[in-house]
Tab-separated table of N, CA and C in Angstrom:
chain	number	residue	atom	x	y	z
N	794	UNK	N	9.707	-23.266	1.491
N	794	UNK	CA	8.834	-22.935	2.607
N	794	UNK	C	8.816	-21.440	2.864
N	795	UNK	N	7.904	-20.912	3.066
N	795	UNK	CA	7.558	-19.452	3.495
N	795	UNK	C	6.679	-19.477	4.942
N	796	UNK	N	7.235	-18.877	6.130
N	796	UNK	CA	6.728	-19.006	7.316
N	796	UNK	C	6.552	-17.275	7.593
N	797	UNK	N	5.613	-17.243	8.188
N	797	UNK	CA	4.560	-16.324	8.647
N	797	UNK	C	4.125	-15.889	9.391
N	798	UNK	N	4.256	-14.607	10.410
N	798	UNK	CA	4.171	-14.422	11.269
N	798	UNK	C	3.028	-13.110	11.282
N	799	UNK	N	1.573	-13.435	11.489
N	799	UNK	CA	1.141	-12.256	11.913
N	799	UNK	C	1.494	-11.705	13.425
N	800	UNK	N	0.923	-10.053	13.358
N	800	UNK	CA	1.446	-9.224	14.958
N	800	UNK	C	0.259	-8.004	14.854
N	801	UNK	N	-0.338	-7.717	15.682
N	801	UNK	CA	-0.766	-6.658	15.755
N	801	UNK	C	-2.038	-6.436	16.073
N	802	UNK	N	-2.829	-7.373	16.088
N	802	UNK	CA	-3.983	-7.780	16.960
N	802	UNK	C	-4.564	-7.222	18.328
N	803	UNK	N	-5.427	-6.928	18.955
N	803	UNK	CA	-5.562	-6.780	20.075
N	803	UNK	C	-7.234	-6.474	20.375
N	804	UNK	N	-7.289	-6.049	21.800
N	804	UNK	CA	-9.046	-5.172	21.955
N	804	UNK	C	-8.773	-4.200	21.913
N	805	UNK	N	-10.076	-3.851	21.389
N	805	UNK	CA	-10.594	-2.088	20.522
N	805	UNK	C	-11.836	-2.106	20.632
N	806	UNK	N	-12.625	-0.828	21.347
N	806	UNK	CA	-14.031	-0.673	20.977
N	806	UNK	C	-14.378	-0.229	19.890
N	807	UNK	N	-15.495	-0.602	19.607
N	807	UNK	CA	-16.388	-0.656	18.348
N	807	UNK	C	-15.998	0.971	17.501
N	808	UNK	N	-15.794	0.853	16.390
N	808	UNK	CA	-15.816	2.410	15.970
N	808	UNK	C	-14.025	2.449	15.842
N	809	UNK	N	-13.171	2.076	16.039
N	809	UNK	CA	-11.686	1.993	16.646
N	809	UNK	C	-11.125	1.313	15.211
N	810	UNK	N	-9.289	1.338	15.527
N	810	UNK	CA	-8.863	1.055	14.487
N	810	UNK	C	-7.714	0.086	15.099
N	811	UNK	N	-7.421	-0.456	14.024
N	811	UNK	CA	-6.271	-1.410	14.390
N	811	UNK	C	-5.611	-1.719	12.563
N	812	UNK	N	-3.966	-1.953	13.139
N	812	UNK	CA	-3.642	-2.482	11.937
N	812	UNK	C	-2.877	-3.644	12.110
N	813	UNK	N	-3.014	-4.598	11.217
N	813	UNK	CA	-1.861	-5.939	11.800
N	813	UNK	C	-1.116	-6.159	10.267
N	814	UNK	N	0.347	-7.174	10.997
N	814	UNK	CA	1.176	-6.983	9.978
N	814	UNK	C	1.549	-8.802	9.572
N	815	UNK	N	1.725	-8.705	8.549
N	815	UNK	CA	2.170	-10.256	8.389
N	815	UNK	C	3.581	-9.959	7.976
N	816	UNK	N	4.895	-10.753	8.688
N	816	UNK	CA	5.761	-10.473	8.383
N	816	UNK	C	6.344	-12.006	7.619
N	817	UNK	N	7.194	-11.695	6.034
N	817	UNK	CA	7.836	-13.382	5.653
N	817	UNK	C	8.544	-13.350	5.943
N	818	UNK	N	9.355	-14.836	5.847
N	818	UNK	CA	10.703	-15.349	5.759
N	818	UNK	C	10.643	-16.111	5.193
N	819	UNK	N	11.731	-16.562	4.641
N	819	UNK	CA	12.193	-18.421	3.960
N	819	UNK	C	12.570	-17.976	2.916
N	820	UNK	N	11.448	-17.267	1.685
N	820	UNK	CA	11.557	-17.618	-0.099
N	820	UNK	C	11.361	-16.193	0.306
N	821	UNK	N	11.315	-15.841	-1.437
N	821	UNK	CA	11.774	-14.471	-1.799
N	821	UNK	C	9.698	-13.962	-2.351
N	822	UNK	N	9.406	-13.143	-0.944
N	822	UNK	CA	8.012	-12.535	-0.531
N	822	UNK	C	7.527	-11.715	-2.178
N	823	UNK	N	8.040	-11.299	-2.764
N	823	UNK	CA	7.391	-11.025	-4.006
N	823	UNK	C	6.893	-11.696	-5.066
N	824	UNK	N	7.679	-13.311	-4.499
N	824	UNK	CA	6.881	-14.210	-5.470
N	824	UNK	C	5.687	-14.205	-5.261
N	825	UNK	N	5.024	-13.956	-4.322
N	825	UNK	CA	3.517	-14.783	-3.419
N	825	UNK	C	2.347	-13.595	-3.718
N	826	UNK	N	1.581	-13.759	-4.058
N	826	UNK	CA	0.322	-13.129	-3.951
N	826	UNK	C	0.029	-13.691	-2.427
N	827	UNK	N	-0.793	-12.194	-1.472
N	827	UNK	CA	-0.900	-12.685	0.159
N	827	UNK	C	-2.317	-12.718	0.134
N	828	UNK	N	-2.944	-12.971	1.382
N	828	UNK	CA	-4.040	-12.952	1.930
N	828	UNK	C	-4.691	-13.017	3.147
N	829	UNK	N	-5.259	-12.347	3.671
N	829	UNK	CA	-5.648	-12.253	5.052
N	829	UNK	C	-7.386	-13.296	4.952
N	830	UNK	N	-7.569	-13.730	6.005
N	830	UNK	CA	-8.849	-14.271	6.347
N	830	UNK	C	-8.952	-14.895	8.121
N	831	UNK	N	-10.015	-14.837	8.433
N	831	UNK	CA	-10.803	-14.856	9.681
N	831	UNK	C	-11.451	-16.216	10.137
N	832	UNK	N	-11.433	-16.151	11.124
N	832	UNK	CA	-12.177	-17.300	11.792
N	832	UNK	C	-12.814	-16.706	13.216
N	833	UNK	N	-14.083	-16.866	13.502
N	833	UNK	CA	-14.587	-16.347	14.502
N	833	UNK	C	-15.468	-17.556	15.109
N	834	UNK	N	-15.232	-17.344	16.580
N	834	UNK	CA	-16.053	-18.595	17.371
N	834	UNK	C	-17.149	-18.956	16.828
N	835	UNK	N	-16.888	-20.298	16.540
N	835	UNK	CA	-18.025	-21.373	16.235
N	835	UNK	C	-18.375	-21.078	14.389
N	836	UNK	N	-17.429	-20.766	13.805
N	836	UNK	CA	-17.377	-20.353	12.533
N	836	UNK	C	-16.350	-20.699	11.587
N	837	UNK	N	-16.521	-20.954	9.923
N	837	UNK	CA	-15.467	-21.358	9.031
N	837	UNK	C	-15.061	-20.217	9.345
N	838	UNK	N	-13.695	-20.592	8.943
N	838	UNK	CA	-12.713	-19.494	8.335
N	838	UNK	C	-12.963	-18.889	7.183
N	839	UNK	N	-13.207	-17.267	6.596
N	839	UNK	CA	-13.587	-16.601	5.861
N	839	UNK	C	-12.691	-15.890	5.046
N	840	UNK	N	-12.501	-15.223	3.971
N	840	UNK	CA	-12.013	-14.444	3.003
N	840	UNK	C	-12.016	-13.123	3.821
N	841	UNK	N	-11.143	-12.135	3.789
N	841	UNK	CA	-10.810	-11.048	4.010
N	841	UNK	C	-10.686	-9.967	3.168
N	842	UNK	N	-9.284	-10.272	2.316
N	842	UNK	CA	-8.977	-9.639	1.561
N	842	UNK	C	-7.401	-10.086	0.959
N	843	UNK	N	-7.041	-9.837	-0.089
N	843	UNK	CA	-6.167	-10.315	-1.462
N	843	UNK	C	-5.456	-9.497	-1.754
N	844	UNK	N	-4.160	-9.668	-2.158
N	844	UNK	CA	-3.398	-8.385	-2.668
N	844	UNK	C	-2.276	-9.590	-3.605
N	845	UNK	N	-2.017	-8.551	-4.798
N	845	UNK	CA	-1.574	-9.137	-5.688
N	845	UNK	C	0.457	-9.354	-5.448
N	846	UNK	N	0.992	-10.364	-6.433
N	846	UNK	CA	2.371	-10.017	-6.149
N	846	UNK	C	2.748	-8.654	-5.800
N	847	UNK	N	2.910	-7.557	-6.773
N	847	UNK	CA	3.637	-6.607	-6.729
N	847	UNK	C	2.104	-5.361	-6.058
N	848	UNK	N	1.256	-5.747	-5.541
N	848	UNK	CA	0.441	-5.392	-5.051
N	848	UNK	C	-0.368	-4.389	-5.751
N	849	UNK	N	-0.561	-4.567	-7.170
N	849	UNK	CA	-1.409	-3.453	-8.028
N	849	UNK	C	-2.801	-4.075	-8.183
N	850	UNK	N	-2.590	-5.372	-7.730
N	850	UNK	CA	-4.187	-5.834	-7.525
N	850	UNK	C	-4.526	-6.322	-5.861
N	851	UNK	N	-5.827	-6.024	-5.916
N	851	UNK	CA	-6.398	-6.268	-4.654
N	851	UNK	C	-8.105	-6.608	-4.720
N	852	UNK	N	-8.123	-7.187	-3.722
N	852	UNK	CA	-9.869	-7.713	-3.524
N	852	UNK	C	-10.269	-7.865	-1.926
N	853	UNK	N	-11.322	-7.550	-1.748
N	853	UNK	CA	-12.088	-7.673	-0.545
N	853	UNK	C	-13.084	-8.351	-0.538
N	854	UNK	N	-13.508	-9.137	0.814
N	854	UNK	CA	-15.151	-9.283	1.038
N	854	UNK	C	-15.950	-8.110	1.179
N	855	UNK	N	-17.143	-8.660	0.654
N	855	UNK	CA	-17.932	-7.350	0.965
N	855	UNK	C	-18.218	-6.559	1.931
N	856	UNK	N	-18.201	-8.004	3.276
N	856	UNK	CA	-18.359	-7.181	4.425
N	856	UNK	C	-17.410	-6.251	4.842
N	857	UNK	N	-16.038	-6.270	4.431
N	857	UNK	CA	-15.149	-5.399	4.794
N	857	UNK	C	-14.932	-4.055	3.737
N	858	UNK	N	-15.693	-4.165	2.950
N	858	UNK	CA	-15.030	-3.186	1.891
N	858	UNK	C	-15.045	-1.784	2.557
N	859	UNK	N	-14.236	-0.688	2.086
N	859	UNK	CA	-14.823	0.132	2.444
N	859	UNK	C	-13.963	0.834	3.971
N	860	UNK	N	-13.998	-0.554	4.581
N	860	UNK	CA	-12.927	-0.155	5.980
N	860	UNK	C	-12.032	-0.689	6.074
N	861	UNK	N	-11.580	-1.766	5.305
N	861	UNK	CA	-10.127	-2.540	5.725
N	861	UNK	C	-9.148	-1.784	4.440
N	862	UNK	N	-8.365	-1.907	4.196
N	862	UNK	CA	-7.218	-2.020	3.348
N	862	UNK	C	-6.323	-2.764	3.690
N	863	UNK	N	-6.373	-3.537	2.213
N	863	UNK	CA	-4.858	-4.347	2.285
N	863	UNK	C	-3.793	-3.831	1.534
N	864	UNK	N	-1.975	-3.749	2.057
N	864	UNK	CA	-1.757	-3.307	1.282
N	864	UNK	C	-0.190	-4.161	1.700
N	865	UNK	N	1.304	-3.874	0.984
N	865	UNK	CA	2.573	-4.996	1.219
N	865	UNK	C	3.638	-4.000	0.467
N	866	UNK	N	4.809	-4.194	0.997
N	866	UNK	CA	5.964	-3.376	1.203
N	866	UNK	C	6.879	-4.674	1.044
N	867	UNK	N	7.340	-5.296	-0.405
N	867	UNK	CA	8.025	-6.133	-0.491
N	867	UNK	C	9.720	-5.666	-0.364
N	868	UNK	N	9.867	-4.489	-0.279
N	868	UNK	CA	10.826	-4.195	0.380
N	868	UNK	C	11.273	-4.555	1.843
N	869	UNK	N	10.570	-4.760	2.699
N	869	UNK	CA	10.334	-5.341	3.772
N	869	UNK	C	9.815	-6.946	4.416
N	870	UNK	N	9.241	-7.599	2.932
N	870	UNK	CA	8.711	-8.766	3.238
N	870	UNK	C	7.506	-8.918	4.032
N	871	UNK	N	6.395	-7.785	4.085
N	871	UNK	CA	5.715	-7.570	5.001
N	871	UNK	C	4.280	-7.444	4.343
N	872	UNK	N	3.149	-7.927	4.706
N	872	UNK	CA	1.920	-7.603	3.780
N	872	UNK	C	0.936	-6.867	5.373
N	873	UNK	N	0.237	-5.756	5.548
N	873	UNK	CA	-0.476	-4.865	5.881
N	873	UNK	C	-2.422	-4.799	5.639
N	874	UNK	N	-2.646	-4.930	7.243
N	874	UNK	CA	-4.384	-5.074	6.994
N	874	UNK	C	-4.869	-3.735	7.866
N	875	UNK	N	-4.862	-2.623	7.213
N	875	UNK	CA	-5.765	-1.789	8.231
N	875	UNK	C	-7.052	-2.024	8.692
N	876	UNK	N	-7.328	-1.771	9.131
N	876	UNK	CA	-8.919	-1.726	9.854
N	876	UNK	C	-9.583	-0.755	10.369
N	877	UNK	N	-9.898	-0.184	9.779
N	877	UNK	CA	-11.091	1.093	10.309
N	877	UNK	C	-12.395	1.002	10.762
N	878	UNK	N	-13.228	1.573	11.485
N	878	UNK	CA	-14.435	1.440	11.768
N	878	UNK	C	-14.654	-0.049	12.070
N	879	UNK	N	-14.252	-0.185	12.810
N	879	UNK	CA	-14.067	-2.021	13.525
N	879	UNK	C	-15.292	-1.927	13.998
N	880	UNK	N	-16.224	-3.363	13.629
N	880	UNK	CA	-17.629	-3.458	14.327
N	880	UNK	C	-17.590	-4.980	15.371
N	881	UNK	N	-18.411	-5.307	16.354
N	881	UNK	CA	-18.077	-6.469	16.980
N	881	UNK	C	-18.370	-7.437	16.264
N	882	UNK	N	-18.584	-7.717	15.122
N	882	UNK	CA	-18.623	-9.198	14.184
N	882	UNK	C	-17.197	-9.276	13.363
N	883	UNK	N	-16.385	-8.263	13.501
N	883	UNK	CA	-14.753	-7.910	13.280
N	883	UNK	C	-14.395	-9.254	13.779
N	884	UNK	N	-14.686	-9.602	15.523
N	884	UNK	CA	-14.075	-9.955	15.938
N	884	UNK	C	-13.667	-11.379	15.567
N	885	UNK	N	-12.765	-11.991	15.528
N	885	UNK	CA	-11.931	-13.312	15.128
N	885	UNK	C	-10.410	-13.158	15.404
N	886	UNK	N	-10.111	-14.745	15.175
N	886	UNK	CA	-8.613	-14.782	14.275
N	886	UNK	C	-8.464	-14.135	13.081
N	887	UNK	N	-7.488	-13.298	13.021
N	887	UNK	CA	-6.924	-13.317	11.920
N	887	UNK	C	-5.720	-13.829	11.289
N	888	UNK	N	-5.667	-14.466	9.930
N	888	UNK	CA	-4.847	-15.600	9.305
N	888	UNK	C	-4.019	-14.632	8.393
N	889	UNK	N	-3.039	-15.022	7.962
N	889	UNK	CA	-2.033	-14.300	6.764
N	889	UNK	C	-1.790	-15.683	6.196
N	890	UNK	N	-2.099	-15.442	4.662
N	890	UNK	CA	-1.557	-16.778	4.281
N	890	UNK	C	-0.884	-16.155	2.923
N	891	UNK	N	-0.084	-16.822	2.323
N	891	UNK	CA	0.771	-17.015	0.826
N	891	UNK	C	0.043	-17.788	0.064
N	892	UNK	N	-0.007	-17.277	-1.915
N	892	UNK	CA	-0.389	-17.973	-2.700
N	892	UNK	C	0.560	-18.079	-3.762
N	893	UNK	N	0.767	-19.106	-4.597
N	893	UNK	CA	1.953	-18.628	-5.626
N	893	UNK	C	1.295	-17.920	-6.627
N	894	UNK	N	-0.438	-18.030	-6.879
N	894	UNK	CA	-0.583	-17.343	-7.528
N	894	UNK	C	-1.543	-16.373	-7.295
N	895	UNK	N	-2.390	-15.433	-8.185
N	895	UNK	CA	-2.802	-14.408	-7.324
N	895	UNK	C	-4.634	-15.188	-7.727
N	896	UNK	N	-5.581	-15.630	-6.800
N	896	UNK	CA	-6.437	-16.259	-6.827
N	896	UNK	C	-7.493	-15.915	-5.827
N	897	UNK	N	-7.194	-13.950	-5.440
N	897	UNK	CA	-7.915	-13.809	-4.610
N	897	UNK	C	-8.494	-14.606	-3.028
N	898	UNK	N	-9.787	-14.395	-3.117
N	898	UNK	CA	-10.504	-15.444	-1.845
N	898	UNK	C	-10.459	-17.296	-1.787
N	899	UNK	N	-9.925	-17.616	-3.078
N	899	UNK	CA	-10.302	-19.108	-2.754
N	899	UNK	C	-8.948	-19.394	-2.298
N	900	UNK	N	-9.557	-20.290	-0.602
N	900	UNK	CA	-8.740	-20.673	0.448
N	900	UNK	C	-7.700	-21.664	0.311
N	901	UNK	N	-8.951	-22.336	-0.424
N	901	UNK	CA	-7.779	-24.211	-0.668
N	901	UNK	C	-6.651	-23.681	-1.618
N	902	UNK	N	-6.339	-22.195	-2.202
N	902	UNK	CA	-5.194	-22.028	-3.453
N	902	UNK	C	-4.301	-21.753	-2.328
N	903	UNK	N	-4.310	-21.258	-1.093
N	903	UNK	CA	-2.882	-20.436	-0.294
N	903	UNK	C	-2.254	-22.032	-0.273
N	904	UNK	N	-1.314	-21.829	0.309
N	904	UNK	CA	0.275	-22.492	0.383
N	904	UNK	C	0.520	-22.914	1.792
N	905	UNK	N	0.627	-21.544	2.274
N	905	UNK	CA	1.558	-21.550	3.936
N	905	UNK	C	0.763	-20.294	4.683
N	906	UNK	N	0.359	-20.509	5.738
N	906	UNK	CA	-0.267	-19.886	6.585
N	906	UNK	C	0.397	-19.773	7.830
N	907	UNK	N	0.073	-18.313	8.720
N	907	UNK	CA	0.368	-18.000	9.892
N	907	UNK	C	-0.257	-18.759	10.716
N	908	UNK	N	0.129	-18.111	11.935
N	908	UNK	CA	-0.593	-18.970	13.222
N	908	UNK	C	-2.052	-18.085	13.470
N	909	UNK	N	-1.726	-17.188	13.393
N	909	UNK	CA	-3.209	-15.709	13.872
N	909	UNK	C	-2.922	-15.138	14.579
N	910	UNK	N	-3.724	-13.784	14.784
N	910	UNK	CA	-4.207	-13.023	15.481
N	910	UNK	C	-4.999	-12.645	16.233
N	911	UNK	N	-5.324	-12.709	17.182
N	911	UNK	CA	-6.567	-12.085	17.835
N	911	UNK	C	-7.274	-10.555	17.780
N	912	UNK	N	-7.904	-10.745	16.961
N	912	UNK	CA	-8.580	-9.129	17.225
N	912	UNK	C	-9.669	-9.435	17.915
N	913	UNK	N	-9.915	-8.653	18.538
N	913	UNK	CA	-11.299	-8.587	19.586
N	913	UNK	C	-11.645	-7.156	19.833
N	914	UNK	N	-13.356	-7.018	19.024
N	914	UNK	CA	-13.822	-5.562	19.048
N	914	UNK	C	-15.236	-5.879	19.864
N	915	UNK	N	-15.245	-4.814	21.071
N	915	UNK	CA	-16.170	-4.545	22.238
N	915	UNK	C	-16.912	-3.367	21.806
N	916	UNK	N	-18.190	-4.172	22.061
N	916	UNK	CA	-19.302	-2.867	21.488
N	916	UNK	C	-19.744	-1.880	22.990
């Protein structure tokens, strides 16, 4: 089991930055390719962005490219979502989930998922 704790969420006006952190425990965090994804009122849950085991690979949605970075400090057990230029369709949950393998955006491959985050961006 690998349990999951995102942190770092909050309100930000439009244009603003935020970064949130997924922190592991349980198994040993370098096995896992991570992944962040969203859910916003009255909406599936969406792809974010991907980062590989040892984090030399990475992938984004399109809508985020450009302003998010993902990035993980397995020294720490910790995987990292900046957010730059936050727009109000930002706004959702955000999810941290584990994959054993690295499979990018497809959802049904993660494992173990956080509880979320709230980001909320005010235009």
């Amino acid at each position: 089991q690998v349990q999951l704790v995102e942190s770092g969420g909050g309100l930000v006006q439009a244009g603003g930055s935020l970064r949130l952190s997924c922190a592991a425990s349980g198994r040993t965090f370098s096995n896992y390719a991570m992944g962040w994804f969203r859910q916003a009122p009255g909406k599936r849950r969406e792809f974010v962005a991907a980062i590989s085991r040892s984090g030399g690979s990475t992938s984004y949605a399109d809508s985020v490219k450009g302003r998010f970075t993902i990035s993980r400090d397995n020294a720490k057990n910790t995987m990292y979502l900046q957010m730059n230029s936050l727009k109000p369709e930002d706004t959702a949950v955000y999810y941290c989930a584990a994959d054993h393998a690295y499979t990018g955006g497809r959802e049904s491959a993660y494992d173990y998922w956080g509880h979320g985050t709230q980001v909320t961006v005010s235009s």
